[in-house]
Short mmCIF file of C-alpha atoms in Angstrom, two decimals:
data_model
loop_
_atom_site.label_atom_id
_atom_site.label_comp_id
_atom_site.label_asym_id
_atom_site.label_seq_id
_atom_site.Cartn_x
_atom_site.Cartn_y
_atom_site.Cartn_z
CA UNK Y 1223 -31.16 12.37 39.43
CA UNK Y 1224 -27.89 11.23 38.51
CA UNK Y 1225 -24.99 10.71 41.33
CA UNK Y 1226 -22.95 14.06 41.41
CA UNK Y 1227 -19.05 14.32 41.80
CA UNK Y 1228 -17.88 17.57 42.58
CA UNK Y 1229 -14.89 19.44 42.89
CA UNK Y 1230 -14.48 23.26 44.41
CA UNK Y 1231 -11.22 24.40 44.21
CA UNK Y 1232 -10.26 27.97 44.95
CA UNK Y 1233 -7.35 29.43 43.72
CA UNK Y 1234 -4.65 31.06 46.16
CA UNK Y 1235 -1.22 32.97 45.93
CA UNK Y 1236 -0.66 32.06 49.28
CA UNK Y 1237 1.24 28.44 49.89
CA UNK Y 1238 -0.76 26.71 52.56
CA UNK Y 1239 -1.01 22.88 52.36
CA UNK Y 1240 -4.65 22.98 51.80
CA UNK Y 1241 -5.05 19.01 50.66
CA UNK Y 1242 -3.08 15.99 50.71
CA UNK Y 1243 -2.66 13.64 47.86
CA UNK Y 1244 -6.31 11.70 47.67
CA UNK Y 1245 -7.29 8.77 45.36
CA UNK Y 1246 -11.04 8.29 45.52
CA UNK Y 1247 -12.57 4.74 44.99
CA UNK Y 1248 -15.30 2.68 46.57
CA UNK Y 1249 -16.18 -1.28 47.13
CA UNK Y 1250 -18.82 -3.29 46.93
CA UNK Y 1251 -20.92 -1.53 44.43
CA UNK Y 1252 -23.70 -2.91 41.98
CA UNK Y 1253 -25.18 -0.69 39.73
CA UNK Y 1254 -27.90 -0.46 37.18
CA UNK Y 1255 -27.66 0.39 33.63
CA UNK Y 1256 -26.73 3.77 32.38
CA UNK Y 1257 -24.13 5.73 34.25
CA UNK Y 1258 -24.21 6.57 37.54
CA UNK Y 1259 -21.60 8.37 39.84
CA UNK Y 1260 -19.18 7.84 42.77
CA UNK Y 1261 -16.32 9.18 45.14
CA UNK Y 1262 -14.15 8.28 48.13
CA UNK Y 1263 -11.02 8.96 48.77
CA UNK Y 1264 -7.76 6.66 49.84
CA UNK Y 1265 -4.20 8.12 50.38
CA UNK Y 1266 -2.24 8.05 47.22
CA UNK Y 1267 1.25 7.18 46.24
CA UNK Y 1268 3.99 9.63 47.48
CA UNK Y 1269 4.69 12.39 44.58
CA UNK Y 1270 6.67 14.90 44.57
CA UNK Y 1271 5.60 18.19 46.11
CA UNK Y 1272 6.66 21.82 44.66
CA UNK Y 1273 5.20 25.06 45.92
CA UNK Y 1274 4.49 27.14 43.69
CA UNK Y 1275 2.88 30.62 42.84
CA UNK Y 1276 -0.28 29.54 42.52
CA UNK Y 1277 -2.01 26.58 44.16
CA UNK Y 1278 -5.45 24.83 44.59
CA UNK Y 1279 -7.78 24.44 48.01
CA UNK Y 1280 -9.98 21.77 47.41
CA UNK Y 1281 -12.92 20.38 48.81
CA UNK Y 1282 -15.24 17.41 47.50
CA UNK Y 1283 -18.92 16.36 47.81
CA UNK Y 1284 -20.94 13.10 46.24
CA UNK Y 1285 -24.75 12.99 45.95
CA UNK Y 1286 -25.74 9.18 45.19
CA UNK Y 1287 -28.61 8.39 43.43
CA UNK Y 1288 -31.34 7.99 45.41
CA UNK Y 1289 -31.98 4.56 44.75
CA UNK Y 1290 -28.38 4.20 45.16
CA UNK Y 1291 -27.02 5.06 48.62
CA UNK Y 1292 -26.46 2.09 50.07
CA UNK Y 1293 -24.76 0.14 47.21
CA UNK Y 1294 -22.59 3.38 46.25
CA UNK Y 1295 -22.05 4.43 42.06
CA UNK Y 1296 -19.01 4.19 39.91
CA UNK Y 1297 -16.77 7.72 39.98
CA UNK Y 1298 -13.67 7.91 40.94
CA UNK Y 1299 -11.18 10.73 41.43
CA UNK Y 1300 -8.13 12.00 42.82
CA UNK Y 1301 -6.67 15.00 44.04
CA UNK Y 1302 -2.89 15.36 44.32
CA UNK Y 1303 -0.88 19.03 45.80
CA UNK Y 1304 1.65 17.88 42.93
CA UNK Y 1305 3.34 20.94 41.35
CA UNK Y 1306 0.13 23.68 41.96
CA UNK Y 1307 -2.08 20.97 42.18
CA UNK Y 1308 -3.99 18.40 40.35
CA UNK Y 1309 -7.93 17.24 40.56
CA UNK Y 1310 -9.27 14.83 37.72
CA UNK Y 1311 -12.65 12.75 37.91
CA UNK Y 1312 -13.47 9.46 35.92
CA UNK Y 1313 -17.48 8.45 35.74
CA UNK Y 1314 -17.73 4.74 34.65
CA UNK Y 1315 -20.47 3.57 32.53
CA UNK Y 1316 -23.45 1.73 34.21
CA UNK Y 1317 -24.21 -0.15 31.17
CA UNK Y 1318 -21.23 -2.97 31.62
CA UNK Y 1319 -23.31 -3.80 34.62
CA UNK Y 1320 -25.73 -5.74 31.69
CA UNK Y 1321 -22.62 -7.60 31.19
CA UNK Y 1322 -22.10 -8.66 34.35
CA UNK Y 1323 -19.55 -6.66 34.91
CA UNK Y 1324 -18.44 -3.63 37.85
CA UNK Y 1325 -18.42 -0.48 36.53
CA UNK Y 1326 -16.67 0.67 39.23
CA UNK Y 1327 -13.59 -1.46 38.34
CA UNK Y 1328 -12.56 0.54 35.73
CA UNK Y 1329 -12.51 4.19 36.71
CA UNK Y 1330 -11.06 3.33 40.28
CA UNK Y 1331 -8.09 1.80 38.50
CA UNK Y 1332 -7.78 4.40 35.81
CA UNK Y 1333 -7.85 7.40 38.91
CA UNK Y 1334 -4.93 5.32 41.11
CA UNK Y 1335 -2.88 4.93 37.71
CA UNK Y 1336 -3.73 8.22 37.09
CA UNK Y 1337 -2.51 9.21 40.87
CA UNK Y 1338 0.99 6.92 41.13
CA UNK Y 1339 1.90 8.71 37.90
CA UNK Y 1340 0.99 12.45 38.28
CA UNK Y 1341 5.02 13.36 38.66
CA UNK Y 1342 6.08 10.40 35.89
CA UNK Y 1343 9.09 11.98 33.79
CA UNK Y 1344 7.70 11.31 30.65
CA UNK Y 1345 3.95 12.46 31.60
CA UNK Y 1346 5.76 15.91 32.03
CA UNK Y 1347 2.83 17.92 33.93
CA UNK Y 1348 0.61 17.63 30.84
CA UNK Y 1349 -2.76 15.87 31.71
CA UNK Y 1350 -3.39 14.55 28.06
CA UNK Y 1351 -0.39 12.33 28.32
CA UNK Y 1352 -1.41 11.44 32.22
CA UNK Y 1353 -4.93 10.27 30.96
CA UNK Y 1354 -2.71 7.99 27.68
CA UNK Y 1355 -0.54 6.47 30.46
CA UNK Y 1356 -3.10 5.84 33.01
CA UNK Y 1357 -5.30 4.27 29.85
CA UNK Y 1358 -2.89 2.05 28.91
CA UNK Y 1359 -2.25 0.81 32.68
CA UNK Y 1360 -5.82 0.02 33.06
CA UNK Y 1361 -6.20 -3.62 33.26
CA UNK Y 1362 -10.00 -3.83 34.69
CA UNK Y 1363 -12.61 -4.34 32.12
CA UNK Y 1364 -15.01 -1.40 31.54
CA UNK Y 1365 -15.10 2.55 30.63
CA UNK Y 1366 -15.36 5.61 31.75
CA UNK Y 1367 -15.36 9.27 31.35
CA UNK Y 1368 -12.56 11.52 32.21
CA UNK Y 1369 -11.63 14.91 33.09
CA UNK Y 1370 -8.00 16.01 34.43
CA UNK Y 1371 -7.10 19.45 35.40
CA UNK Y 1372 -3.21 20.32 36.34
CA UNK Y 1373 -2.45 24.21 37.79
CA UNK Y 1374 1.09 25.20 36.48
CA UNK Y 1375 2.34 28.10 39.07
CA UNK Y 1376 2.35 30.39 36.65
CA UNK Y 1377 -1.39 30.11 36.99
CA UNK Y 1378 -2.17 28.35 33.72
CA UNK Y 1379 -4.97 25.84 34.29
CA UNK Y 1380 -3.94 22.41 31.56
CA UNK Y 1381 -7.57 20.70 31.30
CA UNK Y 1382 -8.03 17.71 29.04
CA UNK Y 1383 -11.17 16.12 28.98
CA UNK Y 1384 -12.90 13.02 27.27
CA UNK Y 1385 -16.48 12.60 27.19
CA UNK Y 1386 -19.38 14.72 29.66
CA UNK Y 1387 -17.40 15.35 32.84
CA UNK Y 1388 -17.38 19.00 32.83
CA UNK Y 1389 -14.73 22.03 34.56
CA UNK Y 1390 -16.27 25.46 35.37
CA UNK Y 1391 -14.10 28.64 35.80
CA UNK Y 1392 -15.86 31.07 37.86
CA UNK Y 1393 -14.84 34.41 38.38
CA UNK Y 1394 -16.82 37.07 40.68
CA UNK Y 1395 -20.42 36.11 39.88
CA UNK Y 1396 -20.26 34.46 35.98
CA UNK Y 1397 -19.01 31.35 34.19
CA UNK Y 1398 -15.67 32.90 32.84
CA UNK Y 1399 -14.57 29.08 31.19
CA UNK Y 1400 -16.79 25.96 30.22
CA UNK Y 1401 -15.93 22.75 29.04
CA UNK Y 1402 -17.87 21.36 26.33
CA UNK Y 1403 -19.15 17.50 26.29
CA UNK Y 1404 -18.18 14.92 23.46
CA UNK Y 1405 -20.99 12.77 22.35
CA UNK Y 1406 -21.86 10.11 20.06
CA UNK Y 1407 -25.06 10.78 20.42
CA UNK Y 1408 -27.86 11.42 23.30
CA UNK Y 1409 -26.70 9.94 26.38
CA UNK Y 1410 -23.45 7.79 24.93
CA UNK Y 1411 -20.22 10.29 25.46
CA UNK Y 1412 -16.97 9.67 24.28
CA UNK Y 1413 -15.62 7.14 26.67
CA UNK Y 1414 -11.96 5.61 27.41
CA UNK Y 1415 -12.63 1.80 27.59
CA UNK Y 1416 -10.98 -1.72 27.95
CA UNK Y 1417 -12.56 -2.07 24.45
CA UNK Y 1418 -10.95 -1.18 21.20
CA UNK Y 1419 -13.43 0.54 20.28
CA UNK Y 1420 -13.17 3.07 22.55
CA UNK Y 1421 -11.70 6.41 22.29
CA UNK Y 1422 -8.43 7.52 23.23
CA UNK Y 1423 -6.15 10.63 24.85
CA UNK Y 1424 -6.08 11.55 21.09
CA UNK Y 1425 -9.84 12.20 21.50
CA UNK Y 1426 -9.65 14.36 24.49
CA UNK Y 1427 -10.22 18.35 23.76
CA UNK Y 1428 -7.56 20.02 25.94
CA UNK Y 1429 -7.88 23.25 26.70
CA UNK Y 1430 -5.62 25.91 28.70
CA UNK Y 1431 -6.96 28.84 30.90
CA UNK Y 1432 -5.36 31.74 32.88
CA UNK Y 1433 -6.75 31.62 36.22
CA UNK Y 1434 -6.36 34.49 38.94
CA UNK Y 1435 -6.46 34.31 42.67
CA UNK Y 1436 -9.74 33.89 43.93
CA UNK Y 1437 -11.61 31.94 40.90
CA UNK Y 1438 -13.52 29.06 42.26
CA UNK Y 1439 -13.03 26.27 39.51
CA UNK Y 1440 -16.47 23.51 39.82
CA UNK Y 1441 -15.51 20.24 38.40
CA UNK Y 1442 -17.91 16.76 38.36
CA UNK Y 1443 -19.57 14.26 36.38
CA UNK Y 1444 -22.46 15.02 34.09
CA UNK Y 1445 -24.35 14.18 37.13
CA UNK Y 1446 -23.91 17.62 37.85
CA UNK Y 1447 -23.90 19.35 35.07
CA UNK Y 1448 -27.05 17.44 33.47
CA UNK Y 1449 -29.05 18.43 36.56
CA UNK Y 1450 -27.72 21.93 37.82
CA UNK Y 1451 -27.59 24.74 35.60
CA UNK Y 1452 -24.76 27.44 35.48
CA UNK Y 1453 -26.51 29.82 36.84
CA UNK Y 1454 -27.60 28.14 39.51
CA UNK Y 1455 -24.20 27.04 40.23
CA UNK Y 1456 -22.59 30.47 40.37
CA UNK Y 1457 -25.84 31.65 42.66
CA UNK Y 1458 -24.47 28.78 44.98
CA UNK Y 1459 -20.63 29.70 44.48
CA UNK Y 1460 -20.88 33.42 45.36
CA UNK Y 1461 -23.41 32.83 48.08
CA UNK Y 1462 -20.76 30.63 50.17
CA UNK Y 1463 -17.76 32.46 48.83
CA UNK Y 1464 -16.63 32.30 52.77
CA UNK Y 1465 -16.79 28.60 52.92
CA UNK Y 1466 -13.67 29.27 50.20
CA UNK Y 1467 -11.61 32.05 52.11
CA UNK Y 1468 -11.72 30.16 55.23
CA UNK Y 1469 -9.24 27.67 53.15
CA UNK Y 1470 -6.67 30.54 52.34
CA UNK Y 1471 -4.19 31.65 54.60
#
């Protein structure tokens, strides 16, 4: 089984602080070929915070591979309370580590670009220009998968998404919104990279979804989504729909 990042988010009219700004990375990590998935998290730059409407409570959970525990995987993501919030997850390629090369490196840089530039003027709340100006920060040599997800207060949910990471909108006990993955083919996804030929923030489908209070949104890697089927996430979802309310006030 594949390492598993995972984001539960619930969403809330009420205004609590329910998460700080968090940058996830990790350090000395090795990996083996294909991809494999990490998280941690780091305080982030200051942003600037706006109540609004609508807002996020967030909590996070990583399942390593087993044969990776001790050395760690390759996600990264952040989570910022910018505007009604903001959660995005990178999953770096394991193959670069043929080359020598971390693929760690890569998404941990992409998800603190991403994080130092979620209130950037010209990014203008609108996650497809977040993931071109984190891209083109990127310095480390590698790729990765990406998925970024921005709550407007209105209650409009801005995903853009390049390769197999994967956002779930659940409302009362089905999937009410699915993102689809971008292949090449079997088990190569679209993939931002230090490498021309990679794709770009052109590539990414970007979708927009009307959330209400009380959807549970499940974003991860295809860790999660290659292993866990959506039914067997909603079973999970609405049989711990408390662990949820006890974040609203």
């Amino acid at each position: 089984m594949a390492m598993i990042t995972v984001f539960r988010a619930s969403i809330s009219r009420s205004l609590p602080n329910c998460f700080p700004n968090l940058l996830s990375s990790s350090s000395n990590r090795n990996s083996a070929p294909k991809k494999n998935k990490l998280l941690c998290y780091a305080a982030s730059s200051h942003t600037k915070t706006i109540r609004s409407e609508m807002s996020f409570c967030v909590g996070t959970h990583m399942i390593p591979h087993p044969k990776k525990v001790e050395r760690g995987g390759e996600d990264s993501f952040f989570v910022s309370d910018y505007n009604g919030g903001v959660i995005a997850v990178a999953d770096g390629v394991s193959g670069w580590a043929e080359r020598n090369v971390d693929p760690s490196l890569f998404p941990q840089e992409l998800m603190a670009n991403a994080s130092c530039l979620v209130g950037d003027e010209e990014v203008s709340y609108d996650p497809q220009i977040l993931i071109r100006k984190a891209h083109a920060a990127t310095s480390a040599v590698g790729s990765a998968t990406v998925i970024v997800a921005m709550l407007e207060a209105n209650g409009k949910l801005k995903i853009a998404n390049v390769g197999d990471c994967g956002l779930r909108v659940i409302r009362g006990d089905q999937v009410f919104f699915s993102t689809s993955p971008q292949e090449h083919y079997f088990d190569c996804p679209y993939q931002l990279s230090s490498e021309i030929a990679g794709q770009t923030y052109l590539d990414a489908v970007v979708s927009r979804v009307e959330v209400m209070e009380g959807d549970t949104i499940v974003m991860g890697s295809d860790g999660l989504f290659d292993n866990v089927f959506d039914h067997e996430i909603v079973s999970t979802v609405v049989g711990h729909s408390d662990v949820a309310e006890a974040g609203i006030s």
